[in-house]
mmCIF file of C-alpha atoms in Angstrom:
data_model
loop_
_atom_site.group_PDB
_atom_site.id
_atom_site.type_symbol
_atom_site.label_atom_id
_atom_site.label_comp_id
_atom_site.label_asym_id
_atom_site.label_seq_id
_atom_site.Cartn_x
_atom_site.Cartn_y
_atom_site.Cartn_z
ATOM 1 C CA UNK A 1233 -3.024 1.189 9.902
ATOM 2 C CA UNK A 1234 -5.275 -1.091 11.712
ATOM 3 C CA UNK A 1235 -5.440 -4.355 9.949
ATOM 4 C CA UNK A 1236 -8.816 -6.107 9.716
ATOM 5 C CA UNK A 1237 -9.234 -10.096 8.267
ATOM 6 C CA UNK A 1238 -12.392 -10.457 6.464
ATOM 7 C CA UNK A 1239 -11.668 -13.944 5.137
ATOM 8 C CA UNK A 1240 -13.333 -14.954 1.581
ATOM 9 C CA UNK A 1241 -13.504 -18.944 1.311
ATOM 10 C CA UNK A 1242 -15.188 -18.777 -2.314
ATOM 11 C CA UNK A 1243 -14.381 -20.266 -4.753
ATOM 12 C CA UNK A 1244 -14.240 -19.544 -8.605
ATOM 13 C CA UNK A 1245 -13.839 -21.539 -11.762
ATOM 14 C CA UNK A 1246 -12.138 -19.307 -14.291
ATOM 15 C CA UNK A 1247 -10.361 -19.897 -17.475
ATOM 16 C CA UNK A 1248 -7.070 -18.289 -18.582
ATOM 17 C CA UNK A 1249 -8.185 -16.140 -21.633
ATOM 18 C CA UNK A 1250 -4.475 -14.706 -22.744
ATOM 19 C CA UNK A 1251 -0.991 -15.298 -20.913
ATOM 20 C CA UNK A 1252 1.677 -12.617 -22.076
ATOM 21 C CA UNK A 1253 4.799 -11.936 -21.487
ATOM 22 C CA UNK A 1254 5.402 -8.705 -19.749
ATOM 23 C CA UNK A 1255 9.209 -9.239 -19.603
ATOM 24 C CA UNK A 1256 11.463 -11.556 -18.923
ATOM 25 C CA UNK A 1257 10.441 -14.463 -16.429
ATOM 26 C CA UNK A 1258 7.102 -12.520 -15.819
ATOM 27 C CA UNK A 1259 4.222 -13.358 -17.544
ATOM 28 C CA UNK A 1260 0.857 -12.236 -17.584
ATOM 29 C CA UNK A 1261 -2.119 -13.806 -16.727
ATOM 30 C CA UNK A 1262 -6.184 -12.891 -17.937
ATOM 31 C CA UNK A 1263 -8.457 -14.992 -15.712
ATOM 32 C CA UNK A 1264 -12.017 -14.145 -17.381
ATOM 33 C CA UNK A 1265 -15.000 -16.110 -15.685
ATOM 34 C CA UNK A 1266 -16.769 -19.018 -16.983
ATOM 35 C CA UNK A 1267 -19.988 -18.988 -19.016
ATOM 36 C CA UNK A 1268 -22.830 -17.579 -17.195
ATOM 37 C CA UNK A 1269 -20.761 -16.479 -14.419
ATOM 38 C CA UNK A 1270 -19.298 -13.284 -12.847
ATOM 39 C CA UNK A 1271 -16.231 -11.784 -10.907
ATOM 40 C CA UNK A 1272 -16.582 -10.074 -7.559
ATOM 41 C CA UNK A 1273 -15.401 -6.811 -7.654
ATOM 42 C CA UNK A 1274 -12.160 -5.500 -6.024
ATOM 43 C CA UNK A 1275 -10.195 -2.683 -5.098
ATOM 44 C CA UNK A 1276 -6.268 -1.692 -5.804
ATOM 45 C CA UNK A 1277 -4.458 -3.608 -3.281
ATOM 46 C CA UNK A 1278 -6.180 -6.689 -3.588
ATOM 47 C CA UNK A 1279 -5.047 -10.197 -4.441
ATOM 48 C CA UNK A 1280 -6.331 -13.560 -4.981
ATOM 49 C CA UNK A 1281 -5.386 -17.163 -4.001
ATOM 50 C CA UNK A 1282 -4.968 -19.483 -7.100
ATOM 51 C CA UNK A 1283 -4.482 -22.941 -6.929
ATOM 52 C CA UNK A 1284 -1.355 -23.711 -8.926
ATOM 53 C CA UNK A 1285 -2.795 -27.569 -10.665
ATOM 54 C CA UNK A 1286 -1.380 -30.341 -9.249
ATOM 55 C CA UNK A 1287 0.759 -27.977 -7.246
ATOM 56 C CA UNK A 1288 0.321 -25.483 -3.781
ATOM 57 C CA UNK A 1289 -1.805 -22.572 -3.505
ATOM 58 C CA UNK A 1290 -0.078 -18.911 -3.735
ATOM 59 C CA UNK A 1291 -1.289 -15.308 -3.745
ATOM 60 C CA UNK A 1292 -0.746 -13.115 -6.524
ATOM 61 C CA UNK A 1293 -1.665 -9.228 -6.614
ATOM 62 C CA UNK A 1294 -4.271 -8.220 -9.378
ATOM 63 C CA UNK A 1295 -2.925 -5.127 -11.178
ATOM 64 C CA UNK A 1296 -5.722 -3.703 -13.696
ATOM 65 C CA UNK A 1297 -8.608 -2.315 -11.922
ATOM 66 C CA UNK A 1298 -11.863 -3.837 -13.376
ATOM 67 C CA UNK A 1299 -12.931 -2.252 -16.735
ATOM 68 C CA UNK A 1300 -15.011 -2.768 -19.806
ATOM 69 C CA UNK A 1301 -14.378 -6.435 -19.660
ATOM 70 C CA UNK A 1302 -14.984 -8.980 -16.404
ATOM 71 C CA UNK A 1303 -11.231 -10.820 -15.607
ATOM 72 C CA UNK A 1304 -8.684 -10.761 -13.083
ATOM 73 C CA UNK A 1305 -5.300 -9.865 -14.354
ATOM 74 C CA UNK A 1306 -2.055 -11.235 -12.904
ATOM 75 C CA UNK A 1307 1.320 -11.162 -13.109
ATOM 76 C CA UNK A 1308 3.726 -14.251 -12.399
ATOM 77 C CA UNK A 1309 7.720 -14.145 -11.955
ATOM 78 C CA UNK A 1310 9.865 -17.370 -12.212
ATOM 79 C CA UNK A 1311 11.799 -17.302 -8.882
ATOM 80 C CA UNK A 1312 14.890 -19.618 -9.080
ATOM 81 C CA UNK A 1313 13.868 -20.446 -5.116
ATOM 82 C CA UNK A 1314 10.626 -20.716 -5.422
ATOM 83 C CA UNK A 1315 8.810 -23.524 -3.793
ATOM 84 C CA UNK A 1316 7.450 -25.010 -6.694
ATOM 85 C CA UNK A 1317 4.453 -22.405 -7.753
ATOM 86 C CA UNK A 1318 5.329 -20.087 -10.076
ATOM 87 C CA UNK A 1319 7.382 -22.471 -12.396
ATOM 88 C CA UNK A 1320 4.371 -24.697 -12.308
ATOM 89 C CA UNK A 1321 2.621 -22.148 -13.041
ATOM 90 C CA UNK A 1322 4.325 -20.707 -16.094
ATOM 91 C CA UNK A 1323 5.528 -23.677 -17.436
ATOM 92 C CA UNK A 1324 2.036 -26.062 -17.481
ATOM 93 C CA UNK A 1325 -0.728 -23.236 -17.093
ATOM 94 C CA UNK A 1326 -1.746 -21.604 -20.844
ATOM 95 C CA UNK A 1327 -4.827 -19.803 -22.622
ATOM 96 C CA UNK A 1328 -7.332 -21.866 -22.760
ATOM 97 C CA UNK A 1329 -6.732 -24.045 -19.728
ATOM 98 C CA UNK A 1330 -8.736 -23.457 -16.528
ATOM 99 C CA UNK A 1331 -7.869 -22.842 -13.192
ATOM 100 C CA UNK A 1332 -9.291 -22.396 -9.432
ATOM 101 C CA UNK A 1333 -9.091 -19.013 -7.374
ATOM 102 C CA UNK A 1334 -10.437 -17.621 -4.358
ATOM 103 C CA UNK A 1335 -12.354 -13.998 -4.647
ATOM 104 C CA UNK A 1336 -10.164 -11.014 -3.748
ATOM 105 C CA UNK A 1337 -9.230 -10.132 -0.539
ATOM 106 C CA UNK A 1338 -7.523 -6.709 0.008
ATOM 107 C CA UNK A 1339 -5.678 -6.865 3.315
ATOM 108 C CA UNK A 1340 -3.198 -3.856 1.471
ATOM 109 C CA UNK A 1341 -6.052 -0.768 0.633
ATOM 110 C CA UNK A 1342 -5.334 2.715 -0.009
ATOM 111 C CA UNK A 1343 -6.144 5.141 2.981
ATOM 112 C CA UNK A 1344 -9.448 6.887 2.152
ATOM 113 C CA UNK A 1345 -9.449 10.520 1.979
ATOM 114 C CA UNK A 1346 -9.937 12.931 -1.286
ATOM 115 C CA UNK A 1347 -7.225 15.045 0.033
ATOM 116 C CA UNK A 1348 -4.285 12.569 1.446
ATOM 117 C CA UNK A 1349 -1.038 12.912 -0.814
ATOM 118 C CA UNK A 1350 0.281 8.786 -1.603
ATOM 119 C CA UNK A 1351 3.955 7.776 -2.424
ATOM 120 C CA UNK A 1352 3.896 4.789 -3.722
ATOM 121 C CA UNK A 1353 6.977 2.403 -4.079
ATOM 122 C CA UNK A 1354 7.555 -0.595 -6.018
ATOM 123 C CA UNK A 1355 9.909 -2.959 -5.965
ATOM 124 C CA UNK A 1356 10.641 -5.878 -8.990
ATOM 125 C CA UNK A 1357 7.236 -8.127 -9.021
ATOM 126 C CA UNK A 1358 6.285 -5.458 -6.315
ATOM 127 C CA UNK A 1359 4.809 -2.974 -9.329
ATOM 128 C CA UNK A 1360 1.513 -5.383 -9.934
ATOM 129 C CA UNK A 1361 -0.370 -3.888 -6.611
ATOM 130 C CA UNK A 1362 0.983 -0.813 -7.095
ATOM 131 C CA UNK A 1363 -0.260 -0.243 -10.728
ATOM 132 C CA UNK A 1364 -3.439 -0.915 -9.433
ATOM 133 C CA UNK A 1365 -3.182 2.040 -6.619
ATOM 134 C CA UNK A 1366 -2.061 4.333 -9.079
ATOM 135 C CA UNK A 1367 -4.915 3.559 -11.585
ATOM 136 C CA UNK A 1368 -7.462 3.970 -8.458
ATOM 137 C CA UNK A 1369 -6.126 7.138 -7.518
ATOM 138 C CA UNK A 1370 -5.579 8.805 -10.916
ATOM 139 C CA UNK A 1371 -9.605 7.283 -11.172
ATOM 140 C CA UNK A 1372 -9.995 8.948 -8.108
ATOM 141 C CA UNK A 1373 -8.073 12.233 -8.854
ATOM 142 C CA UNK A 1374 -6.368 11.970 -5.797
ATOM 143 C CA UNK A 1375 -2.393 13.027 -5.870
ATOM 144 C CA UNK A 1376 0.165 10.852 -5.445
ATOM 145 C CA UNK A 1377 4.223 10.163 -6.778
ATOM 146 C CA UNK A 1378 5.110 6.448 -7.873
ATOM 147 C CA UNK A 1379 8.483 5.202 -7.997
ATOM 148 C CA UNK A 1380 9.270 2.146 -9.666
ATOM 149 C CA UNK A 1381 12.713 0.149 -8.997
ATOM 150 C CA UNK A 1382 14.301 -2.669 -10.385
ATOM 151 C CA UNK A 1383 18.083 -4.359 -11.457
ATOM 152 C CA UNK A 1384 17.554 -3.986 -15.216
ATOM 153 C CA UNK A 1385 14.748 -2.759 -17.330
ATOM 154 C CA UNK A 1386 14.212 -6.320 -19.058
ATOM 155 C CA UNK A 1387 13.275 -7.812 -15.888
ATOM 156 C CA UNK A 1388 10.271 -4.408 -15.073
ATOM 157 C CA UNK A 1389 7.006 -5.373 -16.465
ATOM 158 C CA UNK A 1390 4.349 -2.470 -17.459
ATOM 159 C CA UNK A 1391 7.597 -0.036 -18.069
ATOM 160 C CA UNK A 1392 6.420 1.301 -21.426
ATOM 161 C CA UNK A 1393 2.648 1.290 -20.260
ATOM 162 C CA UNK A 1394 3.423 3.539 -17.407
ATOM 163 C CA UNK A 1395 5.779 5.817 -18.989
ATOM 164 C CA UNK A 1396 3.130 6.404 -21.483
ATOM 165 C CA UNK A 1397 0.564 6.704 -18.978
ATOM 166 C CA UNK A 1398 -1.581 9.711 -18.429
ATOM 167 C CA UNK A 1399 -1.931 9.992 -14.882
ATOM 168 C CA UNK A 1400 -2.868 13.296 -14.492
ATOM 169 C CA UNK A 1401 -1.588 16.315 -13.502
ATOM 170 C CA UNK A 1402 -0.920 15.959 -9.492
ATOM 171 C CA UNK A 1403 0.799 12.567 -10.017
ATOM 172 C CA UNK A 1404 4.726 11.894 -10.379
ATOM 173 C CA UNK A 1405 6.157 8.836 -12.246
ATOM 174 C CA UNK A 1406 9.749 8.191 -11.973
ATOM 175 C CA UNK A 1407 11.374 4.406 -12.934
ATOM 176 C CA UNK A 1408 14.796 3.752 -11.191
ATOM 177 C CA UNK A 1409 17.356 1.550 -12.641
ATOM 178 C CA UNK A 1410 20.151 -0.051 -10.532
ATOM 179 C CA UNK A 1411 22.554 0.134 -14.003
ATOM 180 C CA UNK A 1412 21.157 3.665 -14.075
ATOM 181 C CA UNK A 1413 23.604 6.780 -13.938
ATOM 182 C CA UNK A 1414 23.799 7.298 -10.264
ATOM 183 C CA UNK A 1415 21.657 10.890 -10.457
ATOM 184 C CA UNK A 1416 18.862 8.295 -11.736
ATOM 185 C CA UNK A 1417 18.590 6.099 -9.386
ATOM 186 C CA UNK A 1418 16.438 6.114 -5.853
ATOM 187 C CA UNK A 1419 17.379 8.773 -3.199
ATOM 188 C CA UNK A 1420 14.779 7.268 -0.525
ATOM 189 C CA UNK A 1421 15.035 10.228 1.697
ATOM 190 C CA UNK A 1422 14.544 12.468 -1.067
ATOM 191 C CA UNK A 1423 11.277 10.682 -2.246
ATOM 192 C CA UNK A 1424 9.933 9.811 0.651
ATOM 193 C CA UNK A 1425 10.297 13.601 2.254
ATOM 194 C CA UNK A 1426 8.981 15.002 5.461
ATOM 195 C CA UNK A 1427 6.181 13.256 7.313
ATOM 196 C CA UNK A 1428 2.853 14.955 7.401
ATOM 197 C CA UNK A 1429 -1.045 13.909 8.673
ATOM 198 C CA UNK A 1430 -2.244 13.961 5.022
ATOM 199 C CA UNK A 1431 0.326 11.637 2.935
ATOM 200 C CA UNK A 1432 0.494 7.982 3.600
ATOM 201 C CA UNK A 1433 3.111 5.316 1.941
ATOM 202 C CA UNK A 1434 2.868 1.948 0.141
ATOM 203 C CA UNK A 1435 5.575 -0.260 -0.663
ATOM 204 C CA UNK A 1436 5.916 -3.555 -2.078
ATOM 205 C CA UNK A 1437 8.756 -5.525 -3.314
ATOM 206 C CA UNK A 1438 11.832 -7.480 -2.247
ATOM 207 C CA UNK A 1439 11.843 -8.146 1.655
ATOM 208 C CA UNK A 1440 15.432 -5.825 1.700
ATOM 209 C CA UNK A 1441 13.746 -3.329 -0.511
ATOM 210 C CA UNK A 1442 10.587 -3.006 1.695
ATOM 211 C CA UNK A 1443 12.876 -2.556 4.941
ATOM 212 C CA UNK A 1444 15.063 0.113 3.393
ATOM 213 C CA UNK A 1445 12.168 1.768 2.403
ATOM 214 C CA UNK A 1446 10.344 1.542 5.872
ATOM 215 C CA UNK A 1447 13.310 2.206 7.703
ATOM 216 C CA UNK A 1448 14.013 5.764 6.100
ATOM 217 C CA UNK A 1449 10.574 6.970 6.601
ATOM 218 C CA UNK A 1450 10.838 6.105 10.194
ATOM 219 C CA UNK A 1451 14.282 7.082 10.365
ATOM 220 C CA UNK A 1452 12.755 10.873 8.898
ATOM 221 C CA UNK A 1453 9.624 10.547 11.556
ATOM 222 C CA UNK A 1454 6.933 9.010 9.789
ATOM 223 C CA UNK A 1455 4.420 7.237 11.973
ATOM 224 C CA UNK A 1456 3.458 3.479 11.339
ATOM 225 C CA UNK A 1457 -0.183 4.537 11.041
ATOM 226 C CA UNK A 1458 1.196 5.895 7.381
ATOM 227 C CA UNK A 1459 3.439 3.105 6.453
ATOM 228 C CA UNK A 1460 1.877 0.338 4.623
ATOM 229 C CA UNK A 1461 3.278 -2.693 3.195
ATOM 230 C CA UNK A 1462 2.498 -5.981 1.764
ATOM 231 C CA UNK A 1463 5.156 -8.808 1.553
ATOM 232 C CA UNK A 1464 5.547 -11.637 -0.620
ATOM 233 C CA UNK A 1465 6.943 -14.072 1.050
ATOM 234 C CA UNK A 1466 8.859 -14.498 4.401
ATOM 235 C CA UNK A 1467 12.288 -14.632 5.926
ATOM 236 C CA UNK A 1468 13.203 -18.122 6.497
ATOM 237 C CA UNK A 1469 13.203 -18.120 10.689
ATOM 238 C CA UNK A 1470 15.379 -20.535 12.893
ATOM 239 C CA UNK A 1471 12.802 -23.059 14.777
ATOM 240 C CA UNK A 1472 15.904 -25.026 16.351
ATOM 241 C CA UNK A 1473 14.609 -23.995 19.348
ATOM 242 C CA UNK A 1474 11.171 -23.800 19.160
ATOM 243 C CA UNK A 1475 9.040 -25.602 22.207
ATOM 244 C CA UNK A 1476 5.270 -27.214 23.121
ATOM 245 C CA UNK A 1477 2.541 -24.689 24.208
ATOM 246 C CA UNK A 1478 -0.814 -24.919 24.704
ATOM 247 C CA UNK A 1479 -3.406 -23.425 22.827
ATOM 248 C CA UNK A 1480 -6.968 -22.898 25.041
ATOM 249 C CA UNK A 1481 -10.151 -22.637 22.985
ATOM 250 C CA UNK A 1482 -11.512 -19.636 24.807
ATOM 251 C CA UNK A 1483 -15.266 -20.561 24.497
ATOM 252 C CA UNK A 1484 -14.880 -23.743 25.191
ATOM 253 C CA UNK A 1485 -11.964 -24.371 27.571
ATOM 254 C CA UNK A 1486 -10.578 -27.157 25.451
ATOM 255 C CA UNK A 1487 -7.112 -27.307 25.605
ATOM 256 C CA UNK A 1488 -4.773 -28.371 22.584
ATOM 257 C CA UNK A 1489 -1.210 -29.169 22.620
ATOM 258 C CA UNK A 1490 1.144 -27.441 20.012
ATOM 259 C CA UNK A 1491 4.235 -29.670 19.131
ATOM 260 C CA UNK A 1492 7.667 -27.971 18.481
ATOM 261 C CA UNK A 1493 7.366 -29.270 15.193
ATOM 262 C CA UNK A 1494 3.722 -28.258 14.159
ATOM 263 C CA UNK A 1495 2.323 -25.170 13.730
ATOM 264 C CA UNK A 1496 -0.469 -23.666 15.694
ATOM 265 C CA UNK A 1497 -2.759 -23.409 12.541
ATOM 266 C CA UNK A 1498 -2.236 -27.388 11.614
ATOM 267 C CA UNK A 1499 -2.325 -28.315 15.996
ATOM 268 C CA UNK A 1500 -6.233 -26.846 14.876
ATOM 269 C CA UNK A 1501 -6.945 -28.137 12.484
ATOM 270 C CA UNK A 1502 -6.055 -31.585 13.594
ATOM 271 C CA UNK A 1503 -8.400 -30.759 16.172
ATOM 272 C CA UNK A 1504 -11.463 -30.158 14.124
ATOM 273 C CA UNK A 1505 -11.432 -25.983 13.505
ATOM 274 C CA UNK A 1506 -12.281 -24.705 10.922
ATOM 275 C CA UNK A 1507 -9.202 -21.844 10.527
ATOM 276 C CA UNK A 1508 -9.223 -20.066 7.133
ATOM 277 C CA UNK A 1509 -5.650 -20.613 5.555
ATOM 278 C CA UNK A 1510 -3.787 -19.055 3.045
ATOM 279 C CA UNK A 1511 -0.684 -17.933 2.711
ATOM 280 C CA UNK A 1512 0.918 -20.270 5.756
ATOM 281 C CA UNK A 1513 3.911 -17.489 5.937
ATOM 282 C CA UNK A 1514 2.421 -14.639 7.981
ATOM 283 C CA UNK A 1515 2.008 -12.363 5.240
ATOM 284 C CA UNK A 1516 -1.671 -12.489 3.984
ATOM 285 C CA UNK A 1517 -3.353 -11.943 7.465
ATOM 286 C CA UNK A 1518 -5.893 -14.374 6.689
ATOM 287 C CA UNK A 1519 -5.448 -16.775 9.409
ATOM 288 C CA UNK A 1520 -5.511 -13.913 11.875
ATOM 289 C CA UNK A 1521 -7.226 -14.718 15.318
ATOM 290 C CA UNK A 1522 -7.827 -12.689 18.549
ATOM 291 C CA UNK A 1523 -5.689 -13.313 22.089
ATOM 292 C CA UNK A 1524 -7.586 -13.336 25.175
ATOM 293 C CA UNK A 1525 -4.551 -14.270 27.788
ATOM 294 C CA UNK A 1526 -1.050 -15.132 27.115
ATOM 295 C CA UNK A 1527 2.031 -13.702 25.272
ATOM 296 C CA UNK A 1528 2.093 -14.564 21.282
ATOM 297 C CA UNK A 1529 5.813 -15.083 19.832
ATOM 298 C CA UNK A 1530 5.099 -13.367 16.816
ATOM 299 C CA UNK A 1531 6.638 -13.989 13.383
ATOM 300 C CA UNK A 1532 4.238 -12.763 10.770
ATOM 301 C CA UNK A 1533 5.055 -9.964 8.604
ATOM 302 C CA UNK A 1534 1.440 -8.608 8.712
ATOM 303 C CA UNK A 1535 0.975 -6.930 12.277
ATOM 304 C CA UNK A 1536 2.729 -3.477 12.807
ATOM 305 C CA UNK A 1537 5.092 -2.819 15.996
ATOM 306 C CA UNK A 1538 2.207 -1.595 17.832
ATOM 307 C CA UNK A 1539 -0.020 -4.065 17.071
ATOM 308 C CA UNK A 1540 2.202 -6.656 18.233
ATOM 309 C CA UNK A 1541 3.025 -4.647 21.027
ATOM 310 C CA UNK A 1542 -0.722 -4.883 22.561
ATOM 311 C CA UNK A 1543 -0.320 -9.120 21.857
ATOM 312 C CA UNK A 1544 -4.207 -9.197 21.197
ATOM 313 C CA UNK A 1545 -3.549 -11.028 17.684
ATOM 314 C CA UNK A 1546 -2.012 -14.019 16.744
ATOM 315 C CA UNK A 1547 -1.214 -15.702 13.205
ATOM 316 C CA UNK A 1548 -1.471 -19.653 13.943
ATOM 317 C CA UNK A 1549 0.384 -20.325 10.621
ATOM 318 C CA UNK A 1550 3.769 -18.898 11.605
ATOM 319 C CA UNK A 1551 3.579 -17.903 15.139
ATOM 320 C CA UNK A 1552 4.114 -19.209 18.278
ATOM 321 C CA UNK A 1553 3.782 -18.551 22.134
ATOM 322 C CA UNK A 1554 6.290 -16.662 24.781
ATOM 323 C CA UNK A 1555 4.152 -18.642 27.403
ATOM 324 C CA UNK A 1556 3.715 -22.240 27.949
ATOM 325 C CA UNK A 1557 -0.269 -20.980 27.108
ATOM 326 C CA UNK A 1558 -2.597 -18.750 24.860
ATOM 327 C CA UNK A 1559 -6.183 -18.658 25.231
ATOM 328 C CA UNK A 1560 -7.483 -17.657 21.330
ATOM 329 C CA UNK A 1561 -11.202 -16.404 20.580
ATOM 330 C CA UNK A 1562 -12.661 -19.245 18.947
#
């Protein structure tokens, strides 16, 4: 899948309107807009920022397509090593209270085509932008399987909502348990099947989930134009031994230095660009910015092997340089 950035710097005032809990450490969030106000629409795969009050700003998936009423619908999981969002988040944030967000952005959309087959996989927290795909495509009447994994069922939101679910006829729904008897649980090879130009795959989930997943569909021949993913978060990487480079402002010729302790996003911004931020991990894609000479050192989770491979693209939040110089498009 080619990936394209279309960044969104809006904006919104909205005000929580219900929090619920969906199961345990999740909760549920309905973000309606204020008074004489309105939502941008979306599409399954999409997510907004939200600025956590008094706290960092973090992505979150939005799982219900938009229906007879106009709000955003999230859902947040307490992570034990998370960097301070989501408790502040479920702990301080409540109906009634009002928070910032950004519009959507959808760097994680289905493939368009009436006739392509998707298999969509979810993993934990994973099933929010996954719901949202299958409600599209059953919309849509489009075919696809879901399979939903998780440790134990108290921890999987939207369990009884989906197995109630009428998705239609060409659709499959299956929910895997890892306390499951073993005839229950996931067989990837078996659910992800033979490769073929009409089906595509989604997954989202756990980092280790998402590479088991990706690594038996390439391991039974899939190609990475059909594998699509969106992370969470990333892998903590090693910077030890991370160097200077230079950064050249291709229009421009100014040159900028990159410290071994700064990234290339904050090196720019020092220097008075204006570089659309969001995530800061290399997953969102937002910061995303064309390479006219050198070799990037990349560490997103965003690009695909052969996008990296043509080292045309660089993510200034995370990555870094192979050469003591790249010349960007700005």
């Amino acid at each position: 899948m080619e990936h394209k950035s279309t960044p969104m710097n809006t904006l919104l005032r909205v005000k929580v309107s219900a929090k619920t809990w969906l199961a345990d450490d999740i909760a549920g969030y309905d973000l309606s807009p204020l008074a004489d106000s309105a939502l941008p629409a979306f599409e399954a795969g999409a997510h907004i920022d939200l600025h956590v009050p008094g706290g960092p700003v973090r992505q979150y998936s939005l799982y219900e397509l938009p229906g007879e009423y106009p709000r955003y619908r999230i859902g947040v999981l307490r992570d034990p090593q998370s960097r301070g969002g989501s408790v502040q988040l479920l702990d301080n944030v409540h109906a009634g209270d009002t928070l910032t967000i950004s519009a959507p952005r959808n760097h994680f959309s289905l493939h368009n085509g009436q006739n392509n087959r998707s298999i969509l996989f979810a993993g934990g927290i994973g099933i929010t932008p996954i719901l949202c795909m299958a409600q599209q495509l059953a919309r849509e009447h489009r075919p696809f399987a879901m399979h939903y994994c998780g440790r134990t069922l108290s921890r999987m939101a939207f369990v009884d909502r989906l197995q109630q679910a009428q998705f239609g006829d060409d659709s499959q729904m299956r929910v895997h348990v890892d306390d499951d008897a073993p005839d229950q649980q996931l067989d990837a090879r078996s659910a992800i099947g033979s490769p073929s130009s009409d089906k595509h795959l989604y997954v989202c989930g756990p980092n280790g989930f998402m590479d088991h997943i990706l690594q038996t569909a390439r391991e039974l021949g899939w190609d990475e134009g059909h594998l699509h993913r969106e992370y969470f978060a990333a892998t903590p990487i090693d910077s030890s031994e991370d160097g200077r480079f230079e950064i050249e402002i291709g229009s421009s010729g100014q040159v900028i230095e990159v410290h071994a302790d700064q990234s290339a996003a904050h090196a720019l911004l020092d220097a008075g660009f204006n570089l659309p931020l969001s995530c800061e991990q290399g997953v969102c894609g937002t910061c995303m910015t064309k390479v006219l000479a050198g070799a990037p050192d990349h560490r997103d989770l965003y690009l695909t092997d052969e996008e990296r491979a043509r080292n045309d693209s660089f993510m200034p939040c995370c990555s870094r340089a192979k050469t003591s110089r790249l010349v960007l498009d700005l």
